[in-house]
PDB file of C-alpha atoms in Angstrom:
ATOM      1  CA  MET A   1     -51.554 -37.834 -43.099  1.00 51.00           C
ATOM      2  CA  ARG A   2     -54.249 -39.875 -44.752  1.00 51.00           C
ATOM      3  CA  THR A   3     -56.746 -41.379 -42.351  1.00 59.00           C
ATOM      4  CA  SER A   4     -59.273 -42.868 -44.767  1.00 55.00           C
ATOM      5  CA  THR A   5     -59.122 -46.559 -45.641  1.00 58.00           C
ATOM      6  CA  GLY A   6     -59.705 -45.937 -49.307  1.00 57.00           C
ATOM      7  CA  LEU A   7     -63.031 -47.779 -49.329  1.00 52.00           C
ATOM      8  CA  ILE A   8     -64.929 -44.637 -50.265  1.00 54.00           C
ATOM      9  CA  SER A   9     -62.629 -43.918 -53.193  1.00 53.00           C
ATOM     10  CA  THR A  10     -62.958 -47.554 -54.289  1.00 52.00           C
ATOM     11  CA  LEU A  11     -66.746 -47.294 -54.217  1.00 48.00           C
ATOM     12  CA  VAL A  12     -66.640 -44.026 -56.146  1.00 48.00           C
ATOM     13  CA  LEU A  13     -64.245 -45.544 -58.688  1.00 48.00           C
ATOM     14  CA  GLY A  14     -66.485 -48.595 -59.091  1.00 51.00           C
ATOM     15  CA  ALA A  15     -69.555 -46.404 -59.565  1.00 52.00           C
ATOM     16  CA  ALA A  16     -67.795 -44.108 -62.030  1.00 50.00           C
ATOM     17  CA  LEU A  17     -66.564 -46.995 -64.143  1.00 52.00           C
ATOM     18  CA  SER A  18     -69.837 -48.881 -63.666  1.00 57.00           C
ATOM     19  CA  LEU A  19     -67.878 -51.893 -62.429  1.00 51.00           C
ATOM     20  CA  PRO A  20     -68.825 -54.105 -59.567  1.00 52.00           C
ATOM     21  CA  VAL A  21     -67.140 -53.127 -56.314  1.00 51.00           C
ATOM     22  CA  THR A  22     -65.235 -56.405 -56.163  1.00 52.00           C
ATOM     23  CA  ALA A  23     -63.571 -55.691 -59.521  1.00 48.00           C
ATOM     24  CA  ALA A  24     -62.512 -52.226 -58.358  1.00 49.00           C
ATOM     25  CA  GLN A  25     -61.070 -53.678 -55.144  1.00 53.00           C
ATOM     26  CA  ALA A  26     -59.162 -56.483 -56.870  1.00 47.00           C
ATOM     27  CA  ALA A  27     -56.918 -54.123 -58.857  1.00 46.00           C
ATOM     28  CA  PRO A  28     -54.416 -53.044 -56.140  1.00 47.00           C
ATOM     29  CA  ALA A  29     -53.293 -56.601 -55.278  1.00 48.00           C
ATOM     30  CA  ALA A  30     -49.934 -56.439 -57.090  1.00 56.00           C
ATOM     31  CA  PRO A  31     -48.596 -53.250 -55.408  1.00 60.00           C
ATOM     32  CA  ALA A  32     -49.384 -54.694 -51.982  1.00 65.00           C
ATOM     33  CA  ALA A  33     -47.193 -57.717 -52.680  1.00 67.00           C
ATOM     34  CA  ALA A  34     -44.404 -55.478 -53.937  1.00 69.00           C
ATOM     35  CA  ALA A  35     -44.700 -53.300 -50.841  1.00 77.00           C
ATOM     36  CA  SER A  36     -44.471 -56.379 -48.627  1.00 88.00           C
ATOM     37  CA  CYS A  37     -41.345 -57.533 -50.479  1.00 89.00           C
ATOM     38  CA  HIS A  38     -39.703 -54.116 -50.235  1.00 91.00           C
ATOM     39  CA  GLY A  39     -40.719 -53.695 -46.588  1.00 92.00           C
ATOM     40  CA  LEU A  40     -39.231 -57.022 -45.526  1.00 94.00           C
ATOM     41  CA  ILE A  41     -35.966 -56.294 -47.307  1.00 94.00           C
ATOM     42  CA  THR A  42     -35.672 -52.868 -45.667  1.00 94.00           C
ATOM     43  CA  LYS A  43     -36.455 -54.451 -42.279  1.00 95.00           C
ATOM     44  CA  ALA A  44     -33.648 -56.972 -42.836  1.00 95.00           C
ATOM     45  CA  TYR A  45     -31.354 -54.105 -43.828  1.00 95.00           C
ATOM     46  CA  SER A  46     -32.242 -52.266 -40.624  1.00 95.00           C
ATOM     47  CA  LEU A  47     -31.637 -55.336 -38.446  1.00 94.00           C
ATOM     48  CA  ASN A  48     -28.308 -55.891 -40.173  1.00 95.00           C
ATOM     49  CA  GLY A  49     -27.372 -52.304 -39.338  1.00 94.00           C
ATOM     50  CA  LYS A  50     -28.145 -53.011 -35.689  1.00 94.00           C
ATOM     51  CA  ALA A  51     -25.987 -56.149 -35.851  1.00 95.00           C
ATOM     52  CA  ILE A  52     -23.122 -54.088 -37.285  1.00 95.00           C
ATOM     53  CA  SER A  53     -23.502 -51.600 -34.474  1.00 95.00           C
ATOM     54  CA  ALA A  54     -23.406 -54.374 -31.854  1.00 94.00           C
ATOM     55  CA  SER A  55     -20.374 -55.978 -33.506  1.00 93.00           C
ATOM     56  CA  ARG A  56     -18.507 -52.679 -33.552  1.00 93.00           C
ATOM     57  CA  ALA A  57     -19.197 -52.270 -29.836  1.00 92.00           C
ATOM     58  CA  GLY A  58     -17.859 -55.747 -29.109  1.00 89.00           C
ATOM     59  CA  SER A  59     -21.233 -57.110 -28.028  1.00 92.00           C
ATOM     60  CA  PHE A  60     -20.957 -60.359 -29.955  1.00 92.00           C
ATOM     61  CA  LYS A  61     -23.839 -62.171 -28.282  1.00 93.00           C
ATOM     62  CA  LYS A  62     -26.231 -59.354 -29.135  1.00 95.00           C
ATOM     63  CA  ALA A  63     -24.854 -59.219 -32.683  1.00 95.00           C
ATOM     64  CA  ALA A  64     -25.466 -62.958 -33.102  1.00 95.00           C
ATOM     65  CA  LYS A  65     -29.099 -62.475 -32.035  1.00 95.00           C
ATOM     66  CA  ARG A  66     -29.497 -59.616 -34.528  1.00 95.00           C
ATOM     67  CA  ASN A  67     -27.955 -61.781 -37.244  1.00 95.00           C
ATOM     68  CA  HIS A  68     -30.445 -64.543 -36.493  1.00 95.00           C
ATOM     69  CA  ALA A  69     -33.350 -62.090 -36.714  1.00 95.00           C
ATOM     70  CA  THR A  70     -31.952 -60.676 -39.971  1.00 95.00           C
ATOM     71  CA  GLU A  71     -31.791 -64.140 -41.478  1.00 94.00           C
ATOM     72  CA  GLY A  72     -35.444 -64.707 -40.547  1.00 94.00           C
ATOM     73  CA  LYS A  73     -36.463 -61.499 -42.318  1.00 94.00           C
ATOM     74  CA  ILE A  74     -34.455 -62.525 -45.382  1.00 95.00           C
ATOM     75  CA  VAL A  75     -36.263 -65.876 -45.491  1.00 94.00           C
ATOM     76  CA  ASN A  76     -39.614 -64.066 -45.275  1.00 94.00           C
ATOM     77  CA  ALA A  77     -38.517 -61.643 -47.998  1.00 93.00           C
ATOM     78  CA  LEU A  78     -37.539 -64.520 -50.292  1.00 93.00           C
ATOM     79  CA  ALA A  79     -41.073 -65.870 -50.004  1.00 92.00           C
ATOM     80  CA  ALA A  80     -42.696 -62.449 -50.453  1.00 91.00           C
ATOM     81  CA  CYS A  81     -40.591 -61.537 -53.500  1.00 89.00           C
ATOM     82  CA  ARG A  82     -41.230 -64.669 -55.530  1.00 88.00           C
ATOM     83  CA  HIS A  83     -43.524 -62.758 -57.925  1.00 87.00           C
ATOM     84  CA  ALA A  84     -41.576 -59.495 -58.048  1.00 84.00           C
ATOM     85  CA  ARG A  85     -40.528 -57.979 -61.354  1.00 87.00           C
ATOM     86  CA  HIS A  86     -36.772 -58.484 -60.883  1.00 88.00           C
ATOM     87  CA  ARG A  87     -37.147 -61.676 -58.879  1.00 88.00           C
ATOM     88  CA  ALA A  88     -33.951 -63.307 -60.176  1.00 91.00           C
ATOM     89  CA  GLU A  89     -31.778 -60.348 -59.159  1.00 93.00           C
ATOM     90  CA  ILE A  90     -33.566 -59.990 -55.814  1.00 93.00           C
ATOM     91  CA  ARG A  91     -33.266 -63.710 -55.099  1.00 94.00           C
ATOM     92  CA  HIS A  92     -29.567 -63.728 -56.002  1.00 95.00           C
ATOM     93  CA  ALA A  93     -28.852 -60.754 -53.725  1.00 95.00           C
ATOM     94  CA  LEU A  94     -30.927 -62.163 -50.849  1.00 95.00           C
ATOM     95  CA  ASP A  95     -29.332 -65.615 -51.102  1.00 95.00           C
ATOM     96  CA  ALA A  96     -25.858 -64.085 -51.011  1.00 95.00           C
ATOM     97  CA  ALA A  97     -26.848 -61.851 -48.078  1.00 96.00           C
ATOM     98  CA  ARG A  98     -28.259 -64.848 -46.236  1.00 95.00           C
ATOM     99  CA  ASN A  99     -24.995 -66.756 -46.665  1.00 96.00           C
ATOM    100  CA  ASP A 100     -23.059 -63.750 -45.356  1.00 95.00           C
ATOM    101  CA  ILE A 101     -25.405 -63.407 -42.380  1.00 96.00           C
ATOM    102  CA  GLN A 102     -25.062 -67.098 -41.514  1.00 95.00           C
ATOM    103  CA  GLY A 103     -21.291 -66.721 -41.572  1.00 95.00           C
ATOM    104  CA  ALA A 104     -21.490 -63.603 -39.424  1.00 95.00           C
ATOM    105  CA  GLU A 105     -23.695 -65.362 -36.884  1.00 95.00           C
ATOM    106  CA  HIS A 106     -21.238 -68.260 -36.702  1.00 95.00           C
ATOM    107  CA  HIS A 107     -18.261 -65.924 -36.255  1.00 95.00           C
ATOM    108  CA  ASN A 108     -20.076 -63.860 -33.599  1.00 94.00           C
ATOM    109  CA  LYS A 109     -20.857 -67.018 -31.615  1.00 94.00           C
ATOM    110  CA  LYS A 110     -17.218 -68.123 -31.849  1.00 94.00           C
ATOM    111  CA  ALA A 111     -16.061 -64.657 -30.758  1.00 93.00           C
ATOM    112  CA  CYS A 112     -18.421 -64.776 -27.784  1.00 90.00           C
ATOM    113  CA  ILE A 113     -17.403 -68.275 -26.697  1.00 93.00           C
ATOM    114  CA  GLU A 114     -13.661 -68.040 -27.314  1.00 91.00           C
ATOM    115  CA  HIS A 115     -13.241 -64.335 -26.463  1.00 90.00           C
ATOM    116  CA  ASP A 116     -11.339 -63.828 -29.693  1.00 88.00           C
ATOM    117  CA  ARG A 117     -11.781 -60.491 -31.430  1.00 89.00           C
ATOM    118  CA  ARG A 118     -10.479 -61.892 -34.721  1.00 92.00           C
ATOM    119  CA  TYR A 119     -13.726 -63.826 -35.078  1.00 94.00           C
ATOM    120  CA  GLY A 120     -15.578 -60.627 -34.261  1.00 91.00           C
ATOM    121  CA  ARG A 121     -13.729 -58.827 -37.041  1.00 94.00           C
ATOM    122  CA  ALA A 122     -14.567 -61.638 -39.485  1.00 94.00           C
ATOM    123  CA  ALA A 123     -18.219 -61.351 -38.450  1.00 94.00           C
ATOM    124  CA  LEU A 124     -18.146 -57.598 -39.001  1.00 94.00           C
ATOM    125  CA  ASN A 125     -16.718 -58.096 -42.494  1.00 95.00           C
ATOM    126  CA  ASP A 126     -19.503 -60.593 -43.278  1.00 95.00           C
ATOM    127  CA  GLU A 127     -22.098 -58.134 -41.997  1.00 95.00           C
ATOM    128  CA  TYR A 128     -20.713 -55.394 -44.245  1.00 96.00           C
ATOM    129  CA  ASP A 129     -20.887 -57.760 -47.229  1.00 95.00           C
ATOM    130  CA  ALA A 130     -24.499 -58.602 -46.335  1.00 95.00           C
ATOM    131  CA  GLN A 131     -25.279 -54.889 -46.051  1.00 95.00           C
ATOM    132  CA  ARG A 132     -24.048 -54.332 -49.607  1.00 96.00           C
ATOM    133  CA  ARG A 133     -26.083 -57.276 -50.904  1.00 95.00           C
ATOM    134  CA  LEU A 134     -29.215 -56.110 -49.070  1.00 95.00           C
ATOM    135  CA  ARG A 135     -28.734 -52.642 -50.557  1.00 94.00           C
ATOM    136  CA  ASP A 136     -28.702 -54.264 -54.015  1.00 93.00           C
ATOM    137  CA  ALA A 137     -31.886 -56.181 -53.179  1.00 92.00           C
ATOM    138  CA  VAL A 138     -33.600 -52.972 -52.020  1.00 92.00           C
ATOM    139  CA  HIS A 139     -32.593 -51.352 -55.304  1.00 92.00           C
ATOM    140  CA  TYR A 140     -34.287 -54.097 -57.335  1.00 89.00           C
ATOM    141  CA  SER A 141     -37.406 -54.437 -55.149  1.00 82.00           C
TER     142      SER A 141
END
C-alpha cells in the first residue's frame, strides 16, 4: 500500500520538466473530480443495496431511512458530476434513480404506517429500478 502523499514525486516531476511546482501540482485536478463523482455514485449504490436488504427483511422504517440517505448521496453526485465526460448520460441515470428512490421512500413510509406489505413490495420494486439506474450511472462515471 502506498503511504507517500505524492509530494516528492510532484517535486521531482517539476524539477525534471523544469516547471514551477505549482504547475506540476495543478495537473491532477480533473481525475480528482472524476473520482469524487464515481465515489459518490458507488456510495449511493451501496446505500441502495442496504435499503433493498432492509425492505426484503420487512424493516420498512429502516429502509425508508436508507432511501433518504441514498437520495442525499445522489444529490451530491449530481453536483460532483456536472463536469464529467458523459455528464448527460450520468445526469439522466441519476435523475431517474432519484425519482425511483423518492417513490421507494414514500412506499416504505406507507408500508410502515399502514402495515401493508403491498406498499413494501412496491418500494422494493422501486429500489430495484433505482439499482439498475445507479449501475448505469457507475458505468458512465
